[in-house]
XYZ file of C-alpha atoms in Angstrom:
404
model
C 28.887 -8.873 102.042
C 26.824 -12.044 101.780
C 24.888 -12.864 104.912
C 23.400 -15.999 106.421
C 19.888 -16.392 107.707
C 19.583 -17.985 111.134
C 16.985 -20.755 111.244
C 15.657 -23.272 113.758
C 16.457 -26.957 113.939
C 20.038 -27.454 115.070
C 21.473 -30.653 113.578
C 18.167 -31.491 111.881
C 17.991 -28.181 110.009
C 20.030 -29.786 107.215
C 18.045 -32.101 104.970
C 18.855 -35.783 105.073
C 19.252 -35.979 108.859
C 17.109 -37.077 111.784
C 17.921 -36.970 115.487
C 16.613 -37.922 118.900
C 17.388 -37.691 122.585
C 16.093 -40.115 125.198
C 16.461 -40.991 128.882
C 18.282 -44.265 129.501
C 19.002 -43.753 133.213
C 22.782 -43.643 132.835
C 23.258 -41.200 135.708
C 19.879 -39.621 136.437
C 16.592 -41.478 136.204
C 14.522 -38.999 134.209
C 17.131 -36.935 132.368
C 17.778 -37.369 128.645
C 21.229 -38.919 128.301
C 21.455 -40.726 124.945
C 21.437 -38.795 121.664
C 21.392 -40.144 118.136
C 22.063 -38.309 114.861
C 21.384 -40.308 111.708
C 21.803 -39.564 108.016
C 19.330 -41.134 105.617
C 22.282 -42.613 103.689
C 26.045 -42.819 104.246
C 27.366 -39.245 104.410
C 30.729 -37.582 103.942
C 32.353 -37.042 107.344
C 35.213 -35.057 108.847
C 36.239 -34.720 112.481
C 38.765 -33.179 114.819
C 39.680 -34.571 118.210
C 41.296 -33.746 121.522
C 45.004 -32.921 121.620
C 45.151 -34.433 125.116
C 47.472 -37.466 125.001
C 45.027 -39.215 127.319
C 42.204 -39.864 124.847
C 38.943 -41.574 125.798
C 37.903 -44.865 124.202
C 35.295 -43.245 121.904
C 37.933 -40.868 120.541
C 40.247 -43.789 119.748
C 37.450 -45.645 117.945
C 36.256 -42.606 115.997
C 39.751 -41.652 114.871
C 39.967 -44.998 113.104
C 36.494 -44.875 111.593
C 36.508 -41.311 110.276
C 39.592 -42.135 108.178
C 37.174 -43.761 105.725
C 35.557 -40.392 105.030
C 32.071 -41.862 105.498
C 29.644 -42.182 108.407
C 25.907 -42.516 108.803
C 25.212 -42.164 112.506
C 26.599 -40.795 115.753
C 25.437 -42.107 119.127
C 26.303 -40.034 122.190
C 25.859 -40.609 125.899
C 26.198 -38.200 128.800
C 26.892 -39.109 132.422
C 29.986 -41.244 131.773
C 33.077 -40.331 129.733
C 34.341 -43.888 129.130
C 37.860 -42.486 129.549
C 40.773 -44.259 131.262
C 38.750 -47.467 131.162
C 41.297 -49.721 129.458
C 40.506 -52.525 127.023
C 37.005 -52.892 128.457
C 36.338 -49.250 127.599
C 37.311 -49.879 123.972
C 35.107 -52.972 123.848
C 32.225 -50.992 125.344
C 32.641 -48.174 122.805
C 32.533 -50.682 119.948
C 29.501 -52.366 121.503
C 27.773 -49.000 121.820
C 28.240 -48.456 118.086
C 26.988 -51.975 117.397
C 23.827 -51.399 119.455
C 23.042 -48.316 117.377
C 23.854 -50.078 114.107
C 21.591 -53.012 114.957
C 18.747 -50.689 115.963
C 19.119 -48.750 112.711
C 19.870 -51.689 110.420
C 23.100 -50.163 109.091
C 26.776 -51.119 108.884
C 28.435 -50.857 112.307
C 31.531 -49.317 110.705
C 29.424 -46.290 109.759
C 28.533 -45.520 113.392
C 30.598 -43.107 115.490
C 30.398 -42.924 119.280
C 30.928 -40.108 121.776
C 30.724 -40.036 125.557
C 30.870 -37.256 128.136
C 30.806 -37.243 131.921
C 32.953 -38.613 134.734
C 36.378 -40.066 133.839
C 37.322 -43.561 135.015
C 33.818 -45.029 135.122
C 32.651 -47.893 132.899
C 29.542 -47.492 130.785
C 26.376 -49.228 132.070
C 26.045 -51.325 128.938
C 22.519 -52.650 129.536
C 21.261 -49.075 129.792
C 23.316 -48.026 126.765
C 21.779 -50.860 124.737
C 18.265 -49.889 125.831
C 19.024 -46.240 125.120
C 20.218 -47.000 121.591
C 16.971 -48.850 120.851
C 14.830 -46.071 122.322
C 16.772 -43.394 120.446
C 16.374 -45.225 117.136
C 12.618 -45.441 117.689
C 12.408 -41.747 118.590
C 14.261 -40.401 115.524
C 12.572 -37.341 114.079
C 13.128 -34.562 111.553
C 12.528 -32.215 114.497
C 14.640 -34.135 117.006
C 17.577 -31.722 117.113
C 16.425 -30.120 120.354
C 16.026 -33.420 122.176
C 19.475 -34.511 120.984
C 21.040 -31.253 122.177
C 19.513 -31.684 125.624
C 20.625 -35.316 125.880
C 24.340 -34.460 125.592
C 24.357 -31.903 128.434
C 26.364 -32.521 131.614
C 26.958 -29.417 133.766
C 25.494 -27.292 130.970
C 22.500 -25.261 132.122
C 21.088 -24.742 128.615
C 21.228 -26.658 125.352
C 23.342 -25.144 122.582
C 22.114 -25.153 118.982
C 22.679 -22.986 115.897
C 21.635 -23.301 112.250
C 22.001 -21.085 109.208
C 20.697 -21.054 105.664
C 22.559 -19.794 102.589
C 22.508 -20.105 98.811
C 25.108 -22.080 96.869
C 24.727 -22.256 93.093
C 21.229 -20.838 93.525
C 20.284 -23.745 95.803
C 19.312 -23.408 99.471
C 21.926 -25.021 101.710
C 21.645 -25.483 105.479
C 24.334 -25.916 108.113
C 23.244 -26.910 111.607
C 25.011 -27.743 114.819
C 24.806 -28.514 118.497
C 27.421 -28.775 121.198
C 27.903 -29.322 124.870
C 30.527 -27.734 127.033
C 30.505 -25.726 130.231
C 33.672 -26.698 132.080
C 37.031 -28.196 131.043
C 37.075 -25.637 128.244
C 40.366 -24.406 126.778
C 41.462 -23.755 123.200
C 43.286 -26.287 121.034
C 40.490 -28.605 119.994
C 38.106 -28.164 121.427
C 37.315 -29.294 124.932
C 33.744 -30.122 124.184
C 31.520 -32.288 122.039
C 30.219 -30.709 118.852
C 28.115 -32.109 116.034
C 27.558 -30.366 112.720
C 25.469 -31.285 109.688
C 25.038 -29.865 106.210
C 22.994 -30.885 103.206
C 25.520 -29.420 100.754
C 27.321 -31.614 98.255
C 30.998 -31.353 99.167
C 34.137 -33.354 98.478
C 35.306 -35.305 101.549
C 38.789 -33.755 101.622
C 37.256 -30.324 101.229
C 34.881 -31.077 104.121
C 37.876 -31.815 106.337
C 39.604 -28.594 105.251
C 36.486 -26.518 105.892
C 36.014 -28.004 109.349
C 39.604 -27.376 110.386
C 39.481 -23.790 109.150
C 36.236 -23.160 111.023
C 37.359 -24.821 114.256
C 40.635 -22.905 114.344
C 38.930 -19.519 114.677
C 35.945 -20.647 116.757
C 36.166 -23.586 119.166
C 39.931 -23.084 119.372
C 39.353 -19.535 120.585
C 37.179 -20.157 123.640
C 38.292 -20.527 127.256
C 36.380 -21.258 130.444
C 38.984 -22.689 132.791
C 42.104 -23.662 130.838
C 41.559 -27.433 131.118
C 41.551 -29.714 128.087
C 39.324 -32.794 128.148
C 40.030 -36.409 127.224
C 36.909 -36.625 125.041
C 36.968 -33.536 122.806
C 35.337 -34.252 119.462
C 33.784 -32.207 116.672
C 32.115 -34.191 113.887
C 30.765 -32.743 110.632
C 28.573 -34.825 108.306
C 27.409 -33.792 104.830
C 24.399 -35.556 103.341
C 24.923 -34.017 99.899
C 21.207 -34.063 99.090
C 21.312 -30.517 97.673
C 22.027 -30.522 93.955
C 24.792 -27.914 94.044
C 28.050 -28.264 92.162
C 30.285 -30.262 94.483
C 32.104 -27.887 96.801
C 35.899 -27.784 96.753
C 38.339 -24.932 97.427
C 38.101 -24.120 93.700
C 34.341 -23.530 93.796
C 33.542 -19.786 93.436
C 31.423 -19.889 96.611
C 33.827 -22.008 98.654
C 34.753 -19.208 101.057
C 31.103 -18.310 101.511
C 30.402 -21.869 102.660
C 33.432 -21.865 104.991
C 32.337 -18.516 106.444
C 28.866 -19.909 107.121
C 30.316 -23.010 108.790
C 32.621 -20.790 110.846
C 29.644 -18.687 111.904
C 27.850 -21.768 113.226
C 30.966 -22.950 115.085
C 31.698 -19.503 116.533
C 28.147 -19.006 117.768
C 28.222 -22.437 119.403
C 31.590 -21.619 120.982
C 30.244 -18.366 122.395
C 27.263 -20.213 123.840
C 29.689 -22.475 125.719
C 31.487 -19.497 127.230
C 28.198 -17.798 128.169
C 27.229 -21.027 129.951
C 30.641 -21.571 131.567
C 30.384 -23.271 134.933
C 29.424 -20.558 137.400
C 30.199 -17.819 134.867
C 28.705 -14.365 135.413
C 30.669 -12.486 132.704
C 31.340 -13.059 129.007
C 34.610 -11.353 128.093
C 36.093 -10.869 124.638
C 39.874 -10.542 124.925
C 41.484 -8.813 121.954
C 45.216 -8.430 121.535
C 46.533 -6.250 118.727
C 49.794 -4.550 117.833
C 51.724 -7.757 118.551
C 54.955 -8.649 116.778
C 53.125 -11.536 115.033
C 49.673 -13.121 115.058
C 51.242 -15.977 117.025
C 52.393 -13.568 119.723
C 48.925 -12.049 119.863
C 47.435 -15.514 120.331
C 49.898 -16.316 123.138
C 49.022 -13.110 124.970
C 45.269 -13.492 124.498
C 45.351 -17.094 125.734
C 47.429 -16.179 128.788
C 45.013 -13.425 129.785
C 41.971 -15.614 129.181
C 43.328 -18.518 131.265
C 44.730 -16.510 134.185
C 42.850 -17.390 137.376
C 43.925 -14.053 138.852
C 42.527 -12.101 135.908
C 39.309 -14.115 135.800
C 38.614 -13.783 139.530
C 39.188 -10.020 139.296
C 36.454 -9.856 136.648
C 34.111 -11.749 138.957
C 34.898 -9.327 141.765
C 34.410 -6.259 139.542
C 38.030 -5.310 140.172
C 39.647 -3.613 137.125
C 43.037 -4.998 138.116
C 44.869 -4.311 134.857
C 48.143 -5.258 136.585
C 47.083 -8.900 136.395
C 46.396 -8.492 132.673
C 49.829 -7.077 131.867
C 51.474 -9.693 134.089
C 49.792 -12.444 132.069
C 51.030 -10.843 128.850
C 54.516 -10.699 130.330
C 54.741 -14.447 130.952
C 52.865 -15.450 127.792
C 55.974 -15.703 125.656
C 54.948 -12.801 123.435
C 57.383 -9.963 122.793
C 56.347 -7.096 125.062
C 57.647 -3.734 126.292
C 55.507 -2.573 129.207
C 56.237 1.068 128.363
C 54.481 0.636 125.011
C 51.453 -1.371 126.156
C 47.918 0.017 126.310
C 45.095 -1.806 128.139
C 41.419 -0.974 127.682
C 38.299 -2.140 129.464
C 35.675 -1.320 126.877
C 36.814 2.076 125.586
C 38.259 3.104 128.959
C 42.055 3.143 129.093
C 43.341 1.445 132.241
C 47.037 1.648 131.375
C 48.617 3.836 128.718
C 52.331 3.259 128.074
C 53.368 3.815 131.674
C 50.488 6.080 132.705
C 47.828 4.557 134.954
C 44.121 5.247 135.287
C 42.983 7.628 138.018
C 40.227 6.965 140.552
C 37.426 8.249 138.295
C 38.475 5.969 135.425
C 38.748 2.983 137.770
C 35.186 3.657 138.936
C 34.026 3.851 135.323
C 35.664 0.493 134.654
C 33.966 -1.071 137.673
C 30.626 0.181 136.365
C 31.427 -1.329 132.958
C 32.266 -4.672 134.558
C 28.800 -4.879 136.123
C 27.539 -5.714 132.637
C 27.154 -9.362 131.602
C 29.286 -8.758 128.497
C 32.358 -6.569 128.019
C 35.670 -6.408 126.131
C 39.281 -6.218 127.246
C 41.705 -4.946 124.591
C 45.487 -4.976 124.842
C 47.598 -3.086 122.299
C 51.238 -4.155 122.473
C 52.299 -1.508 119.929
C 55.213 -3.558 118.582
C 53.770 -4.847 115.299
C 50.584 -5.675 113.418
C 49.698 -9.112 114.855
C 46.281 -9.635 116.377
C 44.031 -12.345 117.802
C 40.807 -12.732 119.777
C 39.790 -15.213 122.472
C 36.366 -15.528 124.131
C 36.339 -16.276 127.835
C 34.505 -15.756 131.120
C 35.107 -14.973 134.761
C 35.933 -17.496 137.488
C 33.364 -17.488 140.255
C 32.664 -19.067 143.624
C 30.087 -21.302 141.925
C 32.751 -22.676 139.571
C 34.709 -23.878 142.618
C 31.599 -25.426 144.166
C 30.574 -27.239 140.963
C 34.004 -28.753 140.441
C 34.725 -29.470 144.101
C 31.710 -31.782 144.154
C 31.688 -33.072 140.551
C 31.965 -36.806 141.301
C 30.186 -36.724 144.652
């Protein structure tokens, strides 16, 4: 199997891109809060957006602009979501793009905008304008780290991944960064994510690759079951590598998609590991379902259940909550055929329940930072996997005081 080499650099690992992150004082005086990613020339672009019917102003603007298949820059602010802000919010999002375009000397239509933070608050436009100018001046081939830190909200660490691979004998890089710690639930993508590659790739193929990668990565992570108004994942391809243009007919097409998926999946896992107040990273696997769709339903239900997630936090191997979630998930299930495992310890085996010694072993397993929960429905061959975390006291505290 072909492998990928992990490298440093995040979004600036790919050639043809620079980035920066600066402090504009949007919410905190000394915290980086404006990020800028810029291609040296107009790049191919693809994007996926929130499925929430309440979409923030930046999402509405970017949906229009990415239809062209080209972009050259993305400007991002943290501290204010610019969501539910009416016509003024749309005007502000356009102005934000214009500030970046003017600072860079490029066509405004090639600038995308993203915002993250509190809903229902207008952007401080003077600070946004100053931030765009500062970010343009700070652009660097090594600016990926600063950009990743500038998009954080309740995140406790920045999230970056980059890989290197060979296409047509040429070295190709794929890099990415994301933010996301709360309001994380599958179905695109409850976070902001930015990906770059220096591969030459057809625009329609870029869109296909992104959607394939997102479906099995960002769409398979859960922190709390909430879906944001601002979810955006943007992929830009500079095309500076002299490979044969990638399309689904290229002999190494799947290799490229696998590498892109790897970047997205690693970023998604970093979000779960940094879930608000999270103390556990749990991989939920459902197999033996009637269909893959049923397996997905069951895995999502388990991963979103507040009762299941609080039991993990409390080191309580309460498998009854797991099977209850499966039962209401909509998947076909016969409780007398189900098997539930914590790690390799069987908690429930087709009607037979774990004894006291096995329950103790499961509690010991749950003391680890990372563990698996596997459910075998034994009614078919469908399977799916979702990555999630526990629900802690700190999660309640963070979100009880988010706007205050």
